[in-house]
PDB file of C-alpha atoms in Angstrom:
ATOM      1  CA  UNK A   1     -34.773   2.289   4.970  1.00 53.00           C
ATOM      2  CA  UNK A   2     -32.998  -0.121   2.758  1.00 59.00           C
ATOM      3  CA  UNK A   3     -29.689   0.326   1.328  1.00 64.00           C
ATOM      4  CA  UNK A   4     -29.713   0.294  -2.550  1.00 71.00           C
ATOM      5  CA  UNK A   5     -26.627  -0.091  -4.832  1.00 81.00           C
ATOM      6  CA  UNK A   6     -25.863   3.866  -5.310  1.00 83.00           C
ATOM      7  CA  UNK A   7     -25.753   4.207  -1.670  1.00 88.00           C
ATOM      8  CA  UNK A   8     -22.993   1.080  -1.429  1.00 91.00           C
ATOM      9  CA  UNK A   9     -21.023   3.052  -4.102  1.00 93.00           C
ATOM     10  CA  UNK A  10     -21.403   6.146  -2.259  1.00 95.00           C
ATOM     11  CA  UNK A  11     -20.077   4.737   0.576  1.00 94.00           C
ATOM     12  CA  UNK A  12     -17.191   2.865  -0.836  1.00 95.00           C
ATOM     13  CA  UNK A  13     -15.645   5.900  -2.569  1.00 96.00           C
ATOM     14  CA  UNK A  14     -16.545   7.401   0.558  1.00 96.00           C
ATOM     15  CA  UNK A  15     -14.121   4.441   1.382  1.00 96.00           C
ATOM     16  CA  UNK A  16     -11.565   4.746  -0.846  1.00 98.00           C
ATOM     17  CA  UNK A  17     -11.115   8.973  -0.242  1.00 98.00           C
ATOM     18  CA  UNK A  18     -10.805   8.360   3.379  1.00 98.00           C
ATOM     19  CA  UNK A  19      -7.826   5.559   2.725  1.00 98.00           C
ATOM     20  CA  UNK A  20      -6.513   7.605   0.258  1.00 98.00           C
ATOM     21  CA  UNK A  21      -6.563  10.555   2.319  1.00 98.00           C
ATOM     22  CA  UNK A  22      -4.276   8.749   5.109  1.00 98.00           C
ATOM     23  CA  UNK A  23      -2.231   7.384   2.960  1.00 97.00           C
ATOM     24  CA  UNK A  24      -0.873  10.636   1.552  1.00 97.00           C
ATOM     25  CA  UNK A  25      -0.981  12.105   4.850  1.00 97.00           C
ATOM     26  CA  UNK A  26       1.007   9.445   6.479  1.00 96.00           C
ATOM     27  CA  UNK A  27       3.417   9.532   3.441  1.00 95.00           C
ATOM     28  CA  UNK A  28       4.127  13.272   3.531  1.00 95.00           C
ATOM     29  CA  UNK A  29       4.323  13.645   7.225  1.00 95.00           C
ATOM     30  CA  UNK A  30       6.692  11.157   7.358  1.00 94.00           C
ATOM     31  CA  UNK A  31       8.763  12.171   3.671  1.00 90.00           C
ATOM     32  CA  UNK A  32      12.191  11.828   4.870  1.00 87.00           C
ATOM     33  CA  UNK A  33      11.610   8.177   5.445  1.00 86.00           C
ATOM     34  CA  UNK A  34       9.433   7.466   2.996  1.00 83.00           C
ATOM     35  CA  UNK A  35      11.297   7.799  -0.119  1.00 79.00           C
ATOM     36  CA  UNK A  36      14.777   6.421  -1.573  1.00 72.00           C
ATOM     37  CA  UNK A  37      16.876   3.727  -1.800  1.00 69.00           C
ATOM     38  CA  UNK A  38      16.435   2.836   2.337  1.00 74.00           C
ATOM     39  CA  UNK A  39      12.712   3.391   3.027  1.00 81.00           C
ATOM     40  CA  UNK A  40      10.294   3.009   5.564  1.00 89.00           C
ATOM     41  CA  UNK A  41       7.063   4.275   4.246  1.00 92.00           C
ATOM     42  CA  UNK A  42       4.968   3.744   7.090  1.00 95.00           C
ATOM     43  CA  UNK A  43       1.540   4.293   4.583  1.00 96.00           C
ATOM     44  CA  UNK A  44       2.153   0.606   3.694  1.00 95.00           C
ATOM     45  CA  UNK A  45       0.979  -0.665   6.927  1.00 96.00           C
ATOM     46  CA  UNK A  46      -2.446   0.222   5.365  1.00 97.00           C
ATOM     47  CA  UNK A  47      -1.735  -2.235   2.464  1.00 97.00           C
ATOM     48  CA  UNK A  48      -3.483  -4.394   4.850  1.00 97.00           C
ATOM     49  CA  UNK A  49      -7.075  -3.045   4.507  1.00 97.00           C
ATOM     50  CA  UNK A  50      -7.999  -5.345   1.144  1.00 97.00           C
ATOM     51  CA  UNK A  51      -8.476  -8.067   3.809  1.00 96.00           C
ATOM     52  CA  UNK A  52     -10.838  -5.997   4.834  1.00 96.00           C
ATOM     53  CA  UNK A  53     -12.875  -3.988   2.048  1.00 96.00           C
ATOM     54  CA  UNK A  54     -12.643  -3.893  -1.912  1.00 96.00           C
ATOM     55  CA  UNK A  55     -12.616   0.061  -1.970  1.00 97.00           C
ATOM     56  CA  UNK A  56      -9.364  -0.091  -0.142  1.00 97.00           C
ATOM     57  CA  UNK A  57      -7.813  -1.175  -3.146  1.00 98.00           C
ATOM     58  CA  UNK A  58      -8.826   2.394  -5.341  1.00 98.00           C
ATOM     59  CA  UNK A  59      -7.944   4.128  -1.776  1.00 98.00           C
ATOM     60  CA  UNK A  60      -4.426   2.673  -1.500  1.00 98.00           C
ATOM     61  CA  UNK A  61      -3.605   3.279  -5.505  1.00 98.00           C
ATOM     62  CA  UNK A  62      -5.094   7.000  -5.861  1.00 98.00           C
ATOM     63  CA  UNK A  63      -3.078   7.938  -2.042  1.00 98.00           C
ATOM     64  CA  UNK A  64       0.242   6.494  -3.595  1.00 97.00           C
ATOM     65  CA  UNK A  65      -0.557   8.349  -7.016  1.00 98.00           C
ATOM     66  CA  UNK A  66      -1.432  11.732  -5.239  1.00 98.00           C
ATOM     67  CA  UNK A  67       1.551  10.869  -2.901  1.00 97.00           C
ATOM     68  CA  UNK A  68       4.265  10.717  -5.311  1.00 95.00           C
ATOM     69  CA  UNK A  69       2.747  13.743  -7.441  1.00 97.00           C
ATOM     70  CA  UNK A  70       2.779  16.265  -4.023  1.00 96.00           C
ATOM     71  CA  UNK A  71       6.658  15.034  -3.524  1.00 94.00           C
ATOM     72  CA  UNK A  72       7.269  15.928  -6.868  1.00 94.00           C
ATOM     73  CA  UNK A  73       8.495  12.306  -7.792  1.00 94.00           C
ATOM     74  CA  UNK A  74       9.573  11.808 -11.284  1.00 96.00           C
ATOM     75  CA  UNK A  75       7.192  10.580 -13.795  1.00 97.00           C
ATOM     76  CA  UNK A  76       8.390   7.064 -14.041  1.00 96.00           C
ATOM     77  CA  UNK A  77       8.684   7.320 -10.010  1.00 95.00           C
ATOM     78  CA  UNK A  78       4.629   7.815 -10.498  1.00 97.00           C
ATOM     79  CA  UNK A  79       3.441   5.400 -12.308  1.00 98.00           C
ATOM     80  CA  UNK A  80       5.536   2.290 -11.857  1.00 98.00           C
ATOM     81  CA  UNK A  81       5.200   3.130  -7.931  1.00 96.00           C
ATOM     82  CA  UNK A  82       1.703   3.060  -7.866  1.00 97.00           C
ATOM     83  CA  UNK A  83       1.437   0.030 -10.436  1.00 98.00           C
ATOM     84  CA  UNK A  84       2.925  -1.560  -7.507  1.00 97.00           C
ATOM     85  CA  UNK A  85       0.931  -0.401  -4.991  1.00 97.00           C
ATOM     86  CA  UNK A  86      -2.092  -1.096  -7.193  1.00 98.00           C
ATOM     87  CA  UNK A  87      -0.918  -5.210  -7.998  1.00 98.00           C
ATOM     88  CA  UNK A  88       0.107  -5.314  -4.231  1.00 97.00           C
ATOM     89  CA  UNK A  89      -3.595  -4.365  -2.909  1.00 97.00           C
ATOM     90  CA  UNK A  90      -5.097  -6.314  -6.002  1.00 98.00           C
ATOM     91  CA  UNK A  91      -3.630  -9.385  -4.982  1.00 98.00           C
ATOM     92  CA  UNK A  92      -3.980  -8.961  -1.123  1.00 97.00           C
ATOM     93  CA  UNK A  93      -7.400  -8.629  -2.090  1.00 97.00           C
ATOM     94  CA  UNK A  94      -7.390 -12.099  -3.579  1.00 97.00           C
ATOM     95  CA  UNK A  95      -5.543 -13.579  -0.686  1.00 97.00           C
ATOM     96  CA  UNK A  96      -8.021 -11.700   1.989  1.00 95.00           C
ATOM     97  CA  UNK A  97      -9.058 -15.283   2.879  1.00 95.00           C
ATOM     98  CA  UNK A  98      -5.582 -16.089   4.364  1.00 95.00           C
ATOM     99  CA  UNK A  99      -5.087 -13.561   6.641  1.00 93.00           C
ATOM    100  CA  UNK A 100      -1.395 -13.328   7.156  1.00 89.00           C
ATOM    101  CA  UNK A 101      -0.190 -13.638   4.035  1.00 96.00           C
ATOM    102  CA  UNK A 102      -2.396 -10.245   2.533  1.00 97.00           C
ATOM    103  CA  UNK A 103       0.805  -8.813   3.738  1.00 97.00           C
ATOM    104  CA  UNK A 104       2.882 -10.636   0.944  1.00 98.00           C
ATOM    105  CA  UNK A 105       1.920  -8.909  -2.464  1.00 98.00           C
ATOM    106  CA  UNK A 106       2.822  -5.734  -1.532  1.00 98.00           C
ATOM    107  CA  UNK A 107       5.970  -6.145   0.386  1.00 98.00           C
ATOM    108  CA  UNK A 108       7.194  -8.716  -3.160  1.00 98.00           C
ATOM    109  CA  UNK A 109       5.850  -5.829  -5.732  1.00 98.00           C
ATOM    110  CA  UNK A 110       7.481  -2.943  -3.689  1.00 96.00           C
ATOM    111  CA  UNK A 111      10.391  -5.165  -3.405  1.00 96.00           C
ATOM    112  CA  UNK A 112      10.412  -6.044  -7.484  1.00 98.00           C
ATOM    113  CA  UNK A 113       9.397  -2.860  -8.998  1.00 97.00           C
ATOM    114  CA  UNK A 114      11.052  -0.176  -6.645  1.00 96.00           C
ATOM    115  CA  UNK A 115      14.308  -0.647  -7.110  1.00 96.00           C
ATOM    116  CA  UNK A 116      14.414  -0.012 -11.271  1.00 96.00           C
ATOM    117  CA  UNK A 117      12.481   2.831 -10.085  1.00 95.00           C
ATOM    118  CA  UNK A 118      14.918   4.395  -7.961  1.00 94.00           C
ATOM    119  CA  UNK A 119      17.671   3.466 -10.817  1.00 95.00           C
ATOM    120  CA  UNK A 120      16.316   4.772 -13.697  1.00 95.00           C
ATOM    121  CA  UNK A 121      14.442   7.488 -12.316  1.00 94.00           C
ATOM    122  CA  UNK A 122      16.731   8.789  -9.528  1.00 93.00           C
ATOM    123  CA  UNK A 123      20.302   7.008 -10.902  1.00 93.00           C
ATOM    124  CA  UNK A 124      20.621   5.491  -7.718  1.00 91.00           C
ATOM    125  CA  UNK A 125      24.129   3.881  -8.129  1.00 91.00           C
ATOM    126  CA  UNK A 126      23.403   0.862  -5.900  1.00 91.00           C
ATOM    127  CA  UNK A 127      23.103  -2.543  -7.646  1.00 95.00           C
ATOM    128  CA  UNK A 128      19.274  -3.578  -8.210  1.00 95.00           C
ATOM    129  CA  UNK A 129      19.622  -6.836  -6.037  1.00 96.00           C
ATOM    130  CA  UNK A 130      20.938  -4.947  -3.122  1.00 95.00           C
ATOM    131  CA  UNK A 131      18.315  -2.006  -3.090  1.00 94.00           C
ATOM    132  CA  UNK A 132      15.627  -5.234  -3.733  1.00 95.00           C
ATOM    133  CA  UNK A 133      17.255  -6.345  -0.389  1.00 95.00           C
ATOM    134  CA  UNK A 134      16.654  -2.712   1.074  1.00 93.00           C
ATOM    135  CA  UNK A 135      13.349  -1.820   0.066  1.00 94.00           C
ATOM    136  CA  UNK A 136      11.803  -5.520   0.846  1.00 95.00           C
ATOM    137  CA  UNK A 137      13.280  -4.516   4.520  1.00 95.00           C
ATOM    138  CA  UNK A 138      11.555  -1.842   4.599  1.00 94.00           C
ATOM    139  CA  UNK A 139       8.106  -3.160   3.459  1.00 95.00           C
ATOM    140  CA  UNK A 140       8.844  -6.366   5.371  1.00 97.00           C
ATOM    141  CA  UNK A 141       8.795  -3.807   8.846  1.00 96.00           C
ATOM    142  CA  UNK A 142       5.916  -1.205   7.079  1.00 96.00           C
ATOM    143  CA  UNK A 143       3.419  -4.210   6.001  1.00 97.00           C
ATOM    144  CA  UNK A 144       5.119  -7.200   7.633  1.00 96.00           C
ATOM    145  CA  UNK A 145       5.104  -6.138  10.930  1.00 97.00           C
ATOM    146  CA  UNK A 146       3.174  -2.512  11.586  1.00 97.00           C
ATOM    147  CA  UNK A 147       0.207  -3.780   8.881  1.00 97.00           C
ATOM    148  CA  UNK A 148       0.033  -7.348  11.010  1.00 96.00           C
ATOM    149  CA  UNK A 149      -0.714  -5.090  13.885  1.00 96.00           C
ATOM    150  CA  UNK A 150      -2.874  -2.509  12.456  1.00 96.00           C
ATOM    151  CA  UNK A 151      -4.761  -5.662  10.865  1.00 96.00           C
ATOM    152  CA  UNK A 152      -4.984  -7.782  14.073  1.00 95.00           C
ATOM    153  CA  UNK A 153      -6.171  -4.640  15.919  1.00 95.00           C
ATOM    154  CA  UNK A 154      -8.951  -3.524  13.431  1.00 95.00           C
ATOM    155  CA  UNK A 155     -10.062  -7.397  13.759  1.00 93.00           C
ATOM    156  CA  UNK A 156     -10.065  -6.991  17.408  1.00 93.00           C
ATOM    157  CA  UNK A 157     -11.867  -3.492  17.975  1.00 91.00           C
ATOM    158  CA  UNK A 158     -14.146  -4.823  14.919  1.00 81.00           C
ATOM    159  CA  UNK A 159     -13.683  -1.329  13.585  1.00 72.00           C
ATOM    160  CA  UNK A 160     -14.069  -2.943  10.276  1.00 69.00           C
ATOM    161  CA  UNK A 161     -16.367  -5.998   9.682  1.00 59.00           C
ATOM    162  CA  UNK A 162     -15.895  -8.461   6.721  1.00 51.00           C
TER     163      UNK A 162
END
């Protein structure tokens, strides 16, 4: 039977629900981490997955939105974090043919937009430079380091073929 386009849509919002899906899951189990001026969201790792497939990049957006709306973020908290998440996978996506460096948009917008975030939407008293400093740390370990790995052993196990 061949494949026509409504099935390829079907399968990648299938896609992007299952990515989303994770992402929320791996944000709220691990909450305490996962938001403020230190953070470790481990859900990043899966910023990797544009190097993969297009539908990750809906996936990784809509589980950040739905993310940030379950921990009752603030409003400003909800959309400028997931615009970053968004230009992060958008322009992993575009990078997908250098493999190591999909890692780079997302870790640089977290890093960028995060920080006014947390000071005009939580008052965090820390100076914007420093808290760049502490949230780039944080997505340099999430995407640097745990999304190499997660994205060196999806290439190995060819879960996911590109």
């Amino acid at each position: 039977m061949e494949k026509t386009n409504n099935d390829s849509r079907v399968i990648a919002m299938v896609q992007a629900a299952l990515i989303a899906a994770v992402y929320i899951t791996l944000t709220l189990i691990f909450a305490p981490i996962s938001y403020g001026p230190i953070q470790f969201r481990i859900s990043e790792a899966l910023t990797v997955l544009p190097y993969f497939m297009s539908a990750s990049v809906p996936g990784l957006t809509l589980g950040c939105l739905i993310a940030n709306l379950l921990m009752g973020s603030p409003l400003p908290d909800v959309v400028f974090g997931t615009l970053a998440t968004l230009i992060g996978a958008v322009f992993s996506r575009m990078l997908r043919k250098y493999k190591f460096l999909v890692c780079i948009p997302p870790i640089l917008s977290n890093a960028l937009i995060i920080p006014w975030v947390l000071k005009f939407a939580y008052g965090a008293e820390d100076m914007v430079p420093f808290m760049m400093l502490t949230v780039g740390a944080g997505e340099v370990l999430a995407v640097g380091v745990l999304g190499n790995i997660l994205l060196l052993a999806l290439e190995r196990s060819r879960v996911l073929s590109r």
